[in-house]
Amino acid sequence: MTDLLRPYSDTLAASAREGLLRRLPETDTPADLLDFSGNDYMGLARRPELVVAAAEAGRRFGAGSTGSRLLSGNTALHESFEARIARDKGAEAALTFSSGYQTNAACIAALLDRVALGAEPLVFADRLNHASMHLGCTLAGVRQLRYRHLDLAHLEVLLENHKGDPRPKFILSETVFGMDGDMADVAALQALALHFGALLYLDEAHATGVFGPHGYGLAETIDLAPTTVVMGTLSKALGVSGGYVACSALVRDYLINKAGGFIFSTAPSPLTIGAALCAWELLPGMDAQRAALLARAQRLRAALRGLGLDTGASTTQIVPVILGDPVRTVAARDALAAVNIRVSAVRPPTVPQGASRLRLGLSARHTDADIDRLVRSLGEALRGL
Ligand SMILES: Cc1ncc(COP(=O)(O)O)c(C=O)c1O
């Protein structure tokens, strides 16, 4: 091996020693495979309507967008989907991106831009926010003031401590947390943001489709202030791929001008926008599926707790089984895989040290019998470790 490549092999070897090596999962799907490793919460990814909508969008607008939205990639389909998102989120405007990761990186970096703001902003962030939110801060060269997870009293103390500081303030939080399955109080967050004059940025990646009176996320339950920006993904409950922000018309115009991940990247394909618009329109009619999904999650948590397992503070369709040790977590995942049950083993740095876990993502496609099989098999797997 050349010396140039040695740092990479050394890094991989160190990850393996610590039980943190990542590998792509098997691609074969046995007939009785039970999959809890995905985010297809509403079971839409394989719905025929979405595939038909993608094909129809492709026929009208092409398979690819051919360029950035600012060049050749803007279509009536993108514009009408954004108008629909804005309306349903109670915002003035919306903007779509090719992934949720790109949405966060691009929008947060642009909103925190110290040239535009005239000063380095003060950023208050939940300490368990997603990696793509951290990336946005890193791109802006901004240090975050982390508050304890979901602890709004702690956030308030930090805001109070900086009350006299003239620098612009921002609060960043997920609404449903992707690794813990717990929920932020979005009304309280917006009230704090308004009280302390901070811009609020909410990530609804795991709430879109599952929560809200029409399934459009937890922020659907509040009157969005013009200083609240809400992002979400099209890749989880909507079953497709991409991301969006819902915001004021002013912020949309600003992002179109300043968000690098929007300006310098090809517009999302009409195929994905067509499918995502179809999924978006299906959501309000899925109340029964949402209720059943959350009831099944509740049943799962109760059964896991009955086995003495720690499901953290989950109250949603995401149920962690916190085992602590990464090696034991991987062994449990592999034991389940051996009986054709797929779950994710989530380890540091995705979660804090000592908090390795199996992450169970429920879908409207699962049945009560699937949950029973999972619980039985997990109990057996853990007894065998
Ligand atoms: C909270 C959160 N935000 C953003 C993203 C990125 O979304 P995408 O997978 O669409 O890139 C994820 C993905 O896991 C996420 O969990």
mmCIF file of C-alpha atoms and ligand atoms in Angstrom:
data_model
loop_
_atom_site.group_PDB
_atom_site.id
_atom_site.type_symbol
_atom_site.label_atom_id
_atom_site.label_comp_id
_atom_site.label_asym_id
_atom_site.label_seq_id
_atom_site.Cartn_x
_atom_site.Cartn_y
_atom_site.Cartn_z
ATOM 1 C CA MET A 1 0.000 0.000 0.000
ATOM 2 C CA THR A 2 1.290 3.462 -0.778
ATOM 3 C CA ASP A 3 1.851 5.856 2.107
ATOM 4 C CA LEU A 4 -0.792 8.126 0.637
ATOM 5 C CA LEU A 5 -3.537 5.568 1.326
ATOM 6 C CA ARG A 6 -2.239 4.366 4.725
ATOM 7 C CA PRO A 7 -4.153 6.978 6.807
ATOM 8 C CA TYR A 8 -7.406 5.641 5.412
ATOM 9 C CA SER A 9 -6.629 1.997 6.130
ATOM 10 C CA ASP A 10 -5.413 2.933 9.624
ATOM 11 C CA THR A 11 -8.663 4.809 10.247
ATOM 12 C CA LEU A 12 -10.739 1.838 9.118
ATOM 13 C CA ALA A 13 -8.720 -0.514 11.300
ATOM 14 C CA ALA A 14 -9.232 1.759 14.325
ATOM 15 C CA SER A 15 -12.993 1.907 13.642
ATOM 16 C CA ALA A 16 -13.108 -1.891 13.442
ATOM 17 C CA ARG A 17 -11.255 -2.254 16.776
ATOM 18 C CA GLU A 18 -13.837 -0.016 18.460
ATOM 19 C CA GLY A 19 -16.805 -1.831 16.914
ATOM 20 C CA LEU A 20 -17.605 1.259 14.847
ATOM 21 C CA LEU A 21 -16.841 0.049 11.327
ATOM 22 C CA ARG A 22 -19.672 0.766 8.902
ATOM 23 C CA ARG A 23 -20.567 -1.581 6.054
ATOM 24 C CA LEU A 24 -23.312 -1.450 3.469
ATOM 25 C CA PRO A 25 -26.148 -3.871 4.303
ATOM 26 C CA GLU A 26 -26.839 -6.967 2.203
ATOM 27 C CA THR A 27 -28.893 -6.266 -0.897
ATOM 28 C CA ASP A 28 -30.723 -9.577 -1.057
ATOM 29 C CA THR A 29 -34.269 -9.419 0.251
ATOM 30 C CA PRO A 30 -35.587 -12.807 1.421
ATOM 31 C CA ALA A 31 -39.330 -13.266 0.965
ATOM 32 C CA ASP A 32 -39.992 -13.078 4.715
ATOM 33 C CA LEU A 33 -37.676 -10.087 5.303
ATOM 34 C CA LEU A 34 -39.037 -7.756 7.946
ATOM 35 C CA ASP A 35 -37.441 -4.337 7.561
ATOM 36 C CA PHE A 36 -37.330 -1.821 10.411
ATOM 37 C CA SER A 37 -34.244 -0.029 9.118
ATOM 38 C CA GLY A 38 -35.976 2.440 6.797
ATOM 39 C CA ASN A 39 -37.873 5.713 7.088
ATOM 40 C CA ASP A 40 -40.794 4.824 4.816
ATOM 41 C CA TYR A 41 -43.105 5.733 7.686
ATOM 42 C CA MET A 42 -46.322 5.975 5.675
ATOM 43 C CA GLY A 43 -45.511 3.049 3.381
ATOM 44 C CA LEU A 44 -45.557 5.328 0.333
ATOM 45 C CA ALA A 45 -42.206 4.431 -1.270
ATOM 46 C CA ARG A 46 -43.713 1.560 -3.241
ATOM 47 C CA ARG A 47 -47.200 2.933 -3.807
ATOM 48 C CA PRO A 48 -48.068 2.550 -7.506
ATOM 49 C CA GLU A 49 -49.605 6.061 -7.634
ATOM 50 C CA LEU A 50 -46.192 7.591 -6.942
ATOM 51 C CA VAL A 51 -44.524 5.566 -9.670
ATOM 52 C CA VAL A 52 -47.243 6.590 -12.152
ATOM 53 C CA ALA A 53 -46.893 10.244 -11.104
ATOM 54 C CA ALA A 54 -43.119 10.058 -11.583
ATOM 55 C CA ALA A 55 -43.564 8.596 -15.072
ATOM 56 C CA GLU A 56 -46.141 11.232 -15.991
ATOM 57 C CA ALA A 57 -43.845 14.027 -14.745
ATOM 58 C CA GLY A 58 -41.006 12.457 -16.737
ATOM 59 C CA ARG A 59 -43.137 12.417 -19.898
ATOM 60 C CA ARG A 60 -43.978 16.108 -19.495
ATOM 61 C CA PHE A 61 -40.709 17.519 -18.136
ATOM 62 C CA GLY A 62 -38.010 14.898 -18.818
ATOM 63 C CA ALA A 63 -36.040 12.539 -16.600
ATOM 64 C CA GLY A 64 -33.528 15.170 -15.580
ATOM 65 C CA SER A 65 -33.711 18.871 -14.864
ATOM 66 C CA THR A 66 -30.657 19.638 -17.058
ATOM 67 C CA GLY A 67 -29.370 22.442 -14.850
ATOM 68 C CA SER A 68 -29.706 24.575 -11.761
ATOM 69 C CA ARG A 69 -33.092 26.189 -11.135
ATOM 70 C CA LEU A 70 -31.443 29.535 -11.945
ATOM 71 C CA LEU A 71 -30.345 28.273 -15.376
ATOM 72 C CA SER A 72 -32.294 25.644 -17.306
ATOM 73 C CA GLY A 73 -33.838 23.616 -14.452
ATOM 74 C CA ASN A 74 -36.872 25.646 -13.397
ATOM 75 C CA THR A 75 -40.201 24.030 -14.316
ATOM 76 C CA ALA A 76 -43.871 24.690 -13.638
ATOM 77 C CA LEU A 77 -43.834 21.402 -11.690
ATOM 78 C CA HIS A 78 -41.210 22.639 -9.203
ATOM 79 C CA GLU A 79 -43.032 25.950 -8.820
ATOM 80 C CA SER A 80 -46.446 24.398 -8.294
ATOM 81 C CA PHE A 81 -45.127 21.886 -5.742
ATOM 82 C CA GLU A 82 -43.478 24.713 -3.820
ATOM 83 C CA ALA A 83 -46.715 26.735 -3.847
ATOM 84 C CA ARG A 84 -48.504 23.684 -2.484
ATOM 85 C CA ILE A 85 -45.914 23.132 0.281
ATOM 86 C CA ALA A 86 -46.109 26.809 1.259
ATOM 87 C CA ARG A 87 -49.909 26.710 1.447
ATOM 88 C CA ASP A 88 -50.016 23.512 3.504
ATOM 89 C CA LYS A 89 -47.269 24.606 5.881
ATOM 90 C CA GLY A 90 -48.950 27.978 6.432
ATOM 91 C CA ALA A 91 -45.919 29.807 5.004
ATOM 92 C CA GLU A 92 -45.642 32.437 2.294
ATOM 93 C CA ALA A 93 -43.226 30.458 0.174
ATOM 94 C CA ALA A 94 -41.202 27.266 -0.166
ATOM 95 C CA LEU A 95 -38.117 26.025 -1.997
ATOM 96 C CA THR A 96 -37.108 22.461 -2.879
ATOM 97 C CA PHE A 97 -33.670 20.831 -2.902
ATOM 98 C CA SER A 98 -32.268 17.484 -4.056
ATOM 99 C CA SER A 99 -31.837 16.115 -0.544
ATOM 100 C CA GLY A 100 -32.657 16.985 3.026
ATOM 101 C CA TYR A 101 -28.956 16.990 3.856
ATOM 102 C CA GLN A 102 -28.342 19.540 1.122
ATOM 103 C CA THR A 103 -31.318 21.608 2.310
ATOM 104 C CA ASN A 104 -29.914 21.959 5.813
ATOM 105 C CA ALA A 105 -26.326 22.490 4.762
ATOM 106 C CA ALA A 106 -27.256 25.104 2.159
ATOM 107 C CA CYS A 107 -29.991 26.996 4.009
ATOM 108 C CA ILE A 108 -28.371 27.112 7.449
ATOM 109 C CA ALA A 109 -25.019 28.196 5.992
ATOM 110 C CA ALA A 110 -26.711 30.963 3.979
ATOM 111 C CA LEU A 111 -28.898 32.175 6.865
ATOM 112 C CA LEU A 112 -25.879 32.330 9.204
ATOM 113 C CA ASP A 113 -23.721 34.214 6.717
ATOM 114 C CA ARG A 114 -21.790 36.790 8.722
ATOM 115 C CA VAL A 115 -21.323 39.075 5.711
ATOM 116 C CA ALA A 116 -25.078 39.385 5.303
ATOM 117 C CA LEU A 117 -25.629 39.648 9.062
ATOM 118 C CA GLY A 118 -22.776 42.050 9.698
ATOM 119 C CA ALA A 119 -21.590 39.946 12.655
ATOM 120 C CA GLU A 120 -20.997 36.342 13.647
ATOM 121 C CA PRO A 121 -24.416 35.120 14.785
ATOM 122 C CA LEU A 122 -25.168 33.409 18.093
ATOM 123 C CA VAL A 123 -26.534 29.952 17.341
ATOM 124 C CA PHE A 124 -28.421 28.029 20.024
ATOM 125 C CA ALA A 125 -28.782 24.378 19.019
ATOM 126 C CA ASP A 126 -30.247 21.234 20.546
ATOM 127 C CA ARG A 127 -27.251 19.021 21.222
ATOM 128 C CA LEU A 128 -28.786 16.072 19.355
ATOM 129 C CA ASN A 129 -29.476 17.916 16.089
ATOM 130 C CA HIS A 130 -28.723 16.071 12.845
ATOM 131 C CA ALA A 131 -25.264 16.104 11.217
ATOM 132 C CA SER A 132 -26.545 18.167 8.266
ATOM 133 C CA MET A 133 -27.529 20.993 10.642
ATOM 134 C CA HIS A 134 -24.036 20.952 12.132
ATOM 135 C CA LEU A 135 -22.623 21.051 8.621
ATOM 136 C CA GLY A 136 -24.578 24.237 7.885
ATOM 137 C CA CYS A 137 -23.034 25.851 10.979
ATOM 138 C CA THR A 138 -19.564 24.592 10.086
ATOM 139 C CA LEU A 139 -19.854 25.965 6.552
ATOM 140 C CA ALA A 140 -20.755 29.338 8.042
ATOM 141 C CA GLY A 141 -17.780 29.082 10.430
ATOM 142 C CA VAL A 142 -20.105 29.500 13.391
ATOM 143 C CA ARG A 143 -19.625 27.962 16.838
ATOM 144 C CA GLN A 144 -22.832 26.562 18.327
ATOM 145 C CA LEU A 145 -24.101 27.085 21.867
ATOM 146 C CA ARG A 146 -25.568 23.663 22.579
ATOM 147 C CA TYR A 147 -28.472 23.280 24.962
ATOM 148 C CA ARG A 148 -29.380 19.990 26.625
ATOM 149 C CA HIS A 149 -31.602 17.829 24.445
ATOM 150 C CA LEU A 150 -35.198 19.187 24.437
ATOM 151 C CA ASP A 151 -34.428 21.190 27.577
ATOM 152 C CA LEU A 152 -36.110 24.509 26.817
ATOM 153 C CA ALA A 153 -35.415 25.773 30.350
ATOM 154 C CA HIS A 154 -31.707 25.385 29.570
ATOM 155 C CA LEU A 155 -32.211 27.125 26.219
ATOM 156 C CA GLU A 156 -33.975 29.971 27.988
ATOM 157 C CA VAL A 157 -31.086 30.379 30.454
ATOM 158 C CA LEU A 158 -28.606 30.566 27.556
ATOM 159 C CA LEU A 159 -30.799 33.099 25.722
ATOM 160 C CA GLU A 160 -31.197 35.138 28.904
ATOM 161 C CA ASN A 161 -27.405 35.113 29.437
ATOM 162 C CA HIS A 162 -26.952 36.643 25.977
ATOM 163 C CA LYS A 163 -29.912 39.001 26.142
ATOM 164 C CA GLY A 164 -27.813 42.152 25.884
ATOM 165 C CA ASP A 165 -25.646 40.772 23.087
ATOM 166 C CA PRO A 166 -26.478 42.672 19.879
ATOM 167 C CA ARG A 167 -25.429 39.813 17.568
ATOM 168 C CA PRO A 168 -28.239 38.150 15.574
ATOM 169 C CA LYS A 169 -29.611 35.051 17.292
ATOM 170 C CA PHE A 170 -30.763 31.728 15.850
ATOM 171 C CA ILE A 171 -32.356 28.644 17.391
ATOM 172 C CA LEU A 172 -31.959 25.322 15.555
ATOM 173 C CA SER A 173 -33.926 22.182 16.403
ATOM 174 C CA GLU A 174 -35.391 19.044 14.915
ATOM 175 C CA THR A 175 -39.090 18.626 15.695
ATOM 176 C CA VAL A 176 -39.143 14.804 15.823
ATOM 177 C CA PHE A 177 -35.635 13.593 16.616
ATOM 178 C CA GLY A 178 -34.472 10.937 14.184
ATOM 179 C CA MET A 179 -32.414 8.787 16.532
ATOM 180 C CA ASP A 180 -34.544 9.094 19.683
ATOM 181 C CA GLY A 181 -38.091 9.390 18.393
ATOM 182 C CA ASP A 182 -38.975 12.135 20.856
ATOM 183 C CA MET A 183 -40.584 15.484 20.078
ATOM 184 C CA ALA A 184 -39.802 19.151 20.568
ATOM 185 C CA ASP A 185 -42.473 21.568 21.773
ATOM 186 C CA VAL A 186 -42.609 23.704 18.620
ATOM 187 C CA ALA A 187 -45.048 26.269 20.058
ATOM 188 C CA ALA A 188 -42.749 26.853 23.047
ATOM 189 C CA LEU A 189 -39.708 27.052 20.779
ATOM 190 C CA GLN A 190 -41.378 29.684 18.590
ATOM 191 C CA ALA A 191 -42.531 31.631 21.656
ATOM 192 C CA LEU A 192 -38.955 31.670 23.023
ATOM 193 C CA ALA A 193 -37.571 32.685 19.641
ATOM 194 C CA LEU A 194 -40.038 35.564 19.346
ATOM 195 C CA HIS A 195 -39.452 36.676 22.937
ATOM 196 C CA PHE A 196 -35.658 36.806 22.532
ATOM 197 C CA GLY A 197 -35.703 38.097 18.946
ATOM 198 C CA ALA A 198 -34.150 34.938 17.461
ATOM 199 C CA LEU A 199 -34.760 33.351 14.073
ATOM 200 C CA LEU A 200 -36.106 29.804 14.542
ATOM 201 C CA TYR A 201 -35.079 26.998 12.179
ATOM 202 C CA LEU A 202 -37.022 23.730 12.545
ATOM 203 C CA ASP A 203 -36.142 20.406 10.908
ATOM 204 C CA GLU A 204 -39.283 18.354 10.244
ATOM 205 C CA ALA A 205 -37.499 15.474 8.468
ATOM 206 C CA HIS A 206 -39.139 12.851 10.686
ATOM 207 C CA ALA A 207 -42.384 14.716 11.413
ATOM 208 C CA THR A 208 -43.503 15.472 7.857
ATOM 209 C CA GLY A 209 -46.131 12.943 6.857
ATOM 210 C CA VAL A 210 -46.663 11.556 10.353
ATOM 211 C CA PHE A 211 -47.750 14.502 12.525
ATOM 212 C CA GLY A 212 -49.947 17.583 12.120
ATOM 213 C CA PRO A 213 -53.683 17.850 11.476
ATOM 214 C CA HIS A 214 -53.166 17.040 7.770
ATOM 215 C CA GLY A 215 -49.872 15.176 8.110
ATOM 216 C CA TYR A 216 -47.715 18.159 7.176
ATOM 217 C CA GLY A 217 -45.608 18.176 10.328
ATOM 218 C CA LEU A 218 -45.642 19.473 13.879
ATOM 219 C CA ALA A 219 -45.176 23.079 12.731
ATOM 220 C CA GLU A 220 -48.609 22.793 11.084
ATOM 221 C CA THR A 221 -50.063 23.301 14.569
ATOM 222 C CA ILE A 222 -48.573 26.790 15.056
ATOM 223 C CA ASP A 223 -49.045 30.104 13.273
ATOM 224 C CA LEU A 224 -45.673 30.356 11.581
ATOM 225 C CA ALA A 225 -43.929 33.638 12.294
ATOM 226 C CA PRO A 226 -42.130 35.223 9.320
ATOM 227 C CA THR A 227 -38.945 34.608 11.322
ATOM 228 C CA THR A 228 -39.556 30.856 11.545
ATOM 229 C CA VAL A 229 -38.057 28.694 8.799
ATOM 230 C CA VAL A 230 -39.229 25.077 8.549
ATOM 231 C CA MET A 231 -37.400 22.427 6.585
ATOM 232 C CA GLY A 232 -38.456 18.886 5.840
ATOM 233 C CA THR A 233 -37.501 15.971 3.659
ATOM 234 C CA LEU A 234 -39.288 14.288 0.775
ATOM 235 C CA SER A 235 -37.255 11.146 1.457
ATOM 236 C CA LYS A 236 -38.800 9.695 4.582
ATOM 237 C CA ALA A 237 -42.600 9.550 5.094
ATOM 238 C CA LEU A 238 -43.103 10.899 1.558
ATOM 239 C CA GLY A 239 -41.211 7.898 0.219
ATOM 240 C CA VAL A 240 -39.214 9.691 -2.492
ATOM 241 C CA SER A 241 -36.118 11.910 -2.098
ATOM 242 C CA GLY A 242 -35.333 15.577 -1.679
ATOM 243 C CA GLY A 243 -35.885 18.348 0.812
ATOM 244 C CA TYR A 244 -37.766 21.617 1.180
ATOM 245 C CA VAL A 245 -37.906 24.763 3.250
ATOM 246 C CA ALA A 246 -41.122 26.656 3.979
ATOM 247 C CA CYS A 247 -40.445 30.277 4.851
ATOM 248 C CA SER A 248 -41.287 33.887 4.118
ATOM 249 C CA ALA A 249 -41.118 35.124 0.507
ATOM 250 C CA LEU A 250 -38.151 37.269 1.552
ATOM 251 C CA VAL A 251 -36.186 34.306 2.911
ATOM 252 C CA ARG A 252 -36.965 32.309 -0.259
ATOM 253 C CA ASP A 253 -35.609 35.138 -2.408
ATOM 254 C CA TYR A 254 -32.529 35.345 -0.187
ATOM 255 C CA LEU A 255 -31.889 31.568 -0.425
ATOM 256 C CA ILE A 256 -32.287 31.654 -4.207
ATOM 257 C CA ASN A 257 -29.533 34.272 -4.246
ATOM 258 C CA LYS A 258 -27.235 33.015 -1.497
ATOM 259 C CA ALA A 259 -27.688 29.284 -0.801
ATOM 260 C CA GLY A 260 -24.782 27.567 -2.577
ATOM 261 C CA GLY A 261 -26.467 24.153 -2.494
ATOM 262 C CA PHE A 262 -29.376 25.679 -4.423
ATOM 263 C CA ILE A 263 -27.438 27.856 -6.859
ATOM 264 C CA PHE A 264 -24.654 25.439 -7.809
ATOM 265 C CA SER A 265 -26.612 22.182 -8.000
ATOM 266 C CA THR A 266 -28.926 20.722 -10.638
ATOM 267 C CA ALA A 267 -32.609 21.105 -9.774
ATOM 268 C CA PRO A 268 -34.313 17.986 -8.347
ATOM 269 C CA SER A 269 -35.411 15.638 -11.118
ATOM 270 C CA PRO A 270 -39.008 16.039 -12.365
ATOM 271 C CA LEU A 271 -39.385 12.310 -11.633
ATOM 272 C CA THR A 272 -38.839 12.839 -7.907
ATOM 273 C CA ILE A 273 -40.805 16.079 -7.757
ATOM 274 C CA GLY A 274 -43.750 14.450 -9.560
ATOM 275 C CA ALA A 275 -43.732 11.487 -7.169
ATOM 276 C CA ALA A 276 -43.257 13.682 -4.082
ATOM 277 C CA LEU A 277 -46.146 15.967 -5.093
ATOM 278 C CA CYS A 278 -48.348 12.888 -5.466
ATOM 279 C CA ALA A 279 -47.305 11.681 -1.973
ATOM 280 C CA TRP A 280 -47.865 15.166 -0.545
ATOM 281 C CA GLU A 281 -51.434 15.180 -1.895
ATOM 282 C CA LEU A 282 -52.131 11.738 -0.403
ATOM 283 C CA LEU A 283 -51.101 12.740 3.140
ATOM 284 C CA PRO A 284 -54.319 14.467 4.336
ATOM 285 C CA GLY A 285 -56.285 11.294 3.536
ATOM 286 C CA MET A 286 -54.038 9.094 5.689
ATOM 287 C CA ASP A 287 -55.325 9.873 9.208
ATOM 288 C CA ALA A 288 -56.248 6.233 9.852
ATOM 289 C CA GLN A 289 -52.779 5.001 8.811
ATOM 290 C CA ARG A 290 -51.139 7.644 11.023
ATOM 291 C CA ALA A 291 -53.216 6.628 14.037
ATOM 292 C CA ALA A 292 -52.491 2.916 13.440
ATOM 293 C CA LEU A 293 -48.762 3.593 13.007
ATOM 294 C CA LEU A 294 -48.526 5.470 16.291
ATOM 295 C CA ALA A 295 -50.642 2.889 18.131
ATOM 296 C CA ARG A 296 -48.345 0.136 16.852
ATOM 297 C CA ALA A 297 -45.297 2.112 18.017
ATOM 298 C CA GLN A 298 -46.889 2.368 21.454
ATOM 299 C CA ARG A 299 -47.511 -1.390 21.509
ATOM 300 C CA LEU A 300 -43.898 -2.014 20.483
ATOM 301 C CA ARG A 301 -42.525 0.237 23.227
ATOM 302 C CA ALA A 302 -44.677 -1.477 25.847
ATOM 303 C CA ALA A 303 -43.517 -4.929 24.727
ATOM 304 C CA LEU A 304 -39.847 -3.891 24.687
ATOM 305 C CA ARG A 305 -40.120 -2.347 28.133
ATOM 306 C CA GLY A 306 -41.743 -5.592 29.245
ATOM 307 C CA LEU A 307 -38.443 -7.255 28.267
ATOM 308 C CA GLY A 308 -36.590 -4.761 30.453
ATOM 309 C CA LEU A 309 -35.250 -2.791 27.478
ATOM 310 C CA ASP A 310 -34.630 0.960 27.376
ATOM 311 C CA THR A 311 -36.621 2.753 24.662
ATOM 312 C CA GLY A 312 -35.536 6.211 25.811
ATOM 313 C CA ALA A 313 -38.092 9.003 25.545
ATOM 314 C CA SER A 314 -39.633 7.834 22.258
ATOM 315 C CA THR A 315 -43.258 8.796 21.669
ATOM 316 C CA THR A 316 -43.291 8.460 17.882
ATOM 317 C CA GLN A 317 -42.833 5.962 15.039
ATOM 318 C CA ILE A 318 -39.078 5.854 15.791
ATOM 319 C CA VAL A 319 -38.256 3.503 18.659
ATOM 320 C CA PRO A 320 -34.666 3.166 19.890
ATOM 321 C CA VAL A 321 -33.515 0.182 21.884
ATOM 322 C CA ILE A 322 -30.598 1.666 23.785
ATOM 323 C CA LEU A 323 -28.025 -1.018 24.521
ATOM 324 C CA GLY A 324 -25.038 1.243 25.233
ATOM 325 C CA ASP A 325 -22.162 -0.880 23.987
ATOM 326 C CA PRO A 326 -21.454 -0.684 20.215
ATOM 327 C CA VAL A 327 -20.180 -4.265 19.945
ATOM 328 C CA ARG A 328 -23.293 -5.698 21.628
ATOM 329 C CA THR A 329 -25.455 -3.453 19.432
ATOM 330 C CA VAL A 330 -23.894 -4.784 16.240
ATOM 331 C CA ALA A 331 -24.155 -8.368 17.539
ATOM 332 C CA ALA A 332 -27.876 -7.855 18.219
ATOM 333 C CA ARG A 333 -28.399 -6.391 14.744
ATOM 334 C CA ASP A 334 -26.576 -9.340 13.164
ATOM 335 C CA ALA A 335 -28.547 -11.881 15.199
ATOM 336 C CA LEU A 336 -31.786 -10.308 13.958
ATOM 337 C CA ALA A 337 -30.460 -10.269 10.382
ATOM 338 C CA ALA A 338 -29.862 -14.021 10.685
ATOM 339 C CA VAL A 339 -33.631 -14.475 11.137
ATOM 340 C CA ASN A 340 -34.408 -12.031 8.311
ATOM 341 C CA ILE A 341 -35.221 -9.010 10.440
ATOM 342 C CA ARG A 342 -33.394 -5.852 9.435
ATOM 343 C CA VAL A 343 -32.768 -3.093 11.978
ATOM 344 C CA SER A 344 -30.131 -0.347 12.137
ATOM 345 C CA ALA A 345 -27.253 -0.413 14.613
ATOM 346 C CA VAL A 346 -26.578 3.241 15.406
ATOM 347 C CA ARG A 347 -23.266 4.025 17.075
ATOM 348 C CA PRO A 348 -21.106 7.057 17.843
ATOM 349 C CA PRO A 349 -20.569 9.554 16.342
ATOM 350 C CA THR A 350 -24.201 9.429 15.145
ATOM 351 C CA VAL A 351 -25.278 9.105 18.795
ATOM 352 C CA PRO A 352 -23.315 10.064 21.943
ATOM 353 C CA GLN A 353 -20.718 7.692 23.450
ATOM 354 C CA GLY A 354 -22.365 4.965 25.521
ATOM 355 C CA ALA A 355 -25.714 5.421 23.746
ATOM 356 C CA SER A 356 -25.359 2.861 20.935
ATOM 357 C CA ARG A 357 -28.724 1.512 19.967
ATOM 358 C CA LEU A 358 -30.861 -0.447 17.614
ATOM 359 C CA ARG A 359 -33.089 2.003 15.780
ATOM 360 C CA LEU A 360 -36.516 0.681 14.861
ATOM 361 C CA GLY A 361 -38.352 2.715 12.244
ATOM 362 C CA LEU A 362 -42.005 1.722 11.961
ATOM 363 C CA SER A 363 -43.964 1.918 8.752
ATOM 364 C CA ALA A 364 -47.667 1.875 7.928
ATOM 365 C CA ARG A 365 -46.815 -1.319 6.021
ATOM 366 C CA HIS A 366 -46.018 -3.210 9.242
ATOM 367 C CA THR A 367 -48.680 -5.325 10.952
ATOM 368 C CA ASP A 368 -49.226 -6.269 14.591
ATOM 369 C CA ALA A 369 -47.897 -9.724 13.718
ATOM 370 C CA ASP A 370 -44.689 -8.112 12.411
ATOM 371 C CA ILE A 371 -44.250 -6.306 15.726
ATOM 372 C CA ASP A 372 -44.793 -9.569 17.650
ATOM 373 C CA ARG A 373 -42.174 -11.331 15.495
ATOM 374 C CA LEU A 374 -39.692 -8.494 16.058
ATOM 375 C CA VAL A 375 -40.155 -8.484 19.840
ATOM 376 C CA ARG A 376 -39.913 -12.293 20.090
ATOM 377 C CA SER A 377 -36.792 -12.426 17.925
ATOM 378 C CA LEU A 378 -35.106 -9.519 19.697
ATOM 379 C CA GLY A 379 -35.722 -11.110 23.085
ATOM 380 C CA GLU A 380 -34.169 -14.371 21.836
ATOM 381 C CA ALA A 381 -31.251 -12.561 20.190
ATOM 382 C CA LEU A 382 -30.365 -10.632 23.353
ATOM 383 C CA ARG A 383 -30.609 -13.736 25.561
ATOM 384 C CA GLY A 384 -28.102 -15.410 23.211
ATOM 385 C CA LEU A 385 -25.474 -12.637 23.438
HETATM 386 C C1 LIG B 1 -33.200 15.240 11.081
HETATM 387 C C2 LIG B 1 -32.708 15.006 9.689
HETATM 388 N N1 LIG B 1 -32.547 16.059 8.873
HETATM 389 C C3 LIG B 1 -32.107 15.903 7.612
HETATM 390 C C4 LIG B 1 -31.803 14.667 7.105
HETATM 391 C C5 LIG B 1 -31.295 14.525 5.707
HETATM 392 O O1 LIG B 1 -32.337 14.168 4.862
HETATM 393 P P1 LIG B 1 -32.082 13.348 3.518
HETATM 394 O O2 LIG B 1 -31.968 11.914 3.905
HETATM 395 O O3 LIG B 1 -33.282 13.652 2.699
HETATM 396 O O4 LIG B 1 -30.826 13.857 2.904
HETATM 397 C C6 LIG B 1 -31.975 13.539 7.906
HETATM 398 C C7 LIG B 1 -31.666 12.188 7.361
HETATM 399 O O5 LIG B 1 -31.513 11.228 8.016
HETATM 400 C C8 LIG B 1 -32.427 13.707 9.237
HETATM 401 O O6 LIG B 1 -32.578 12.656 10.046
#
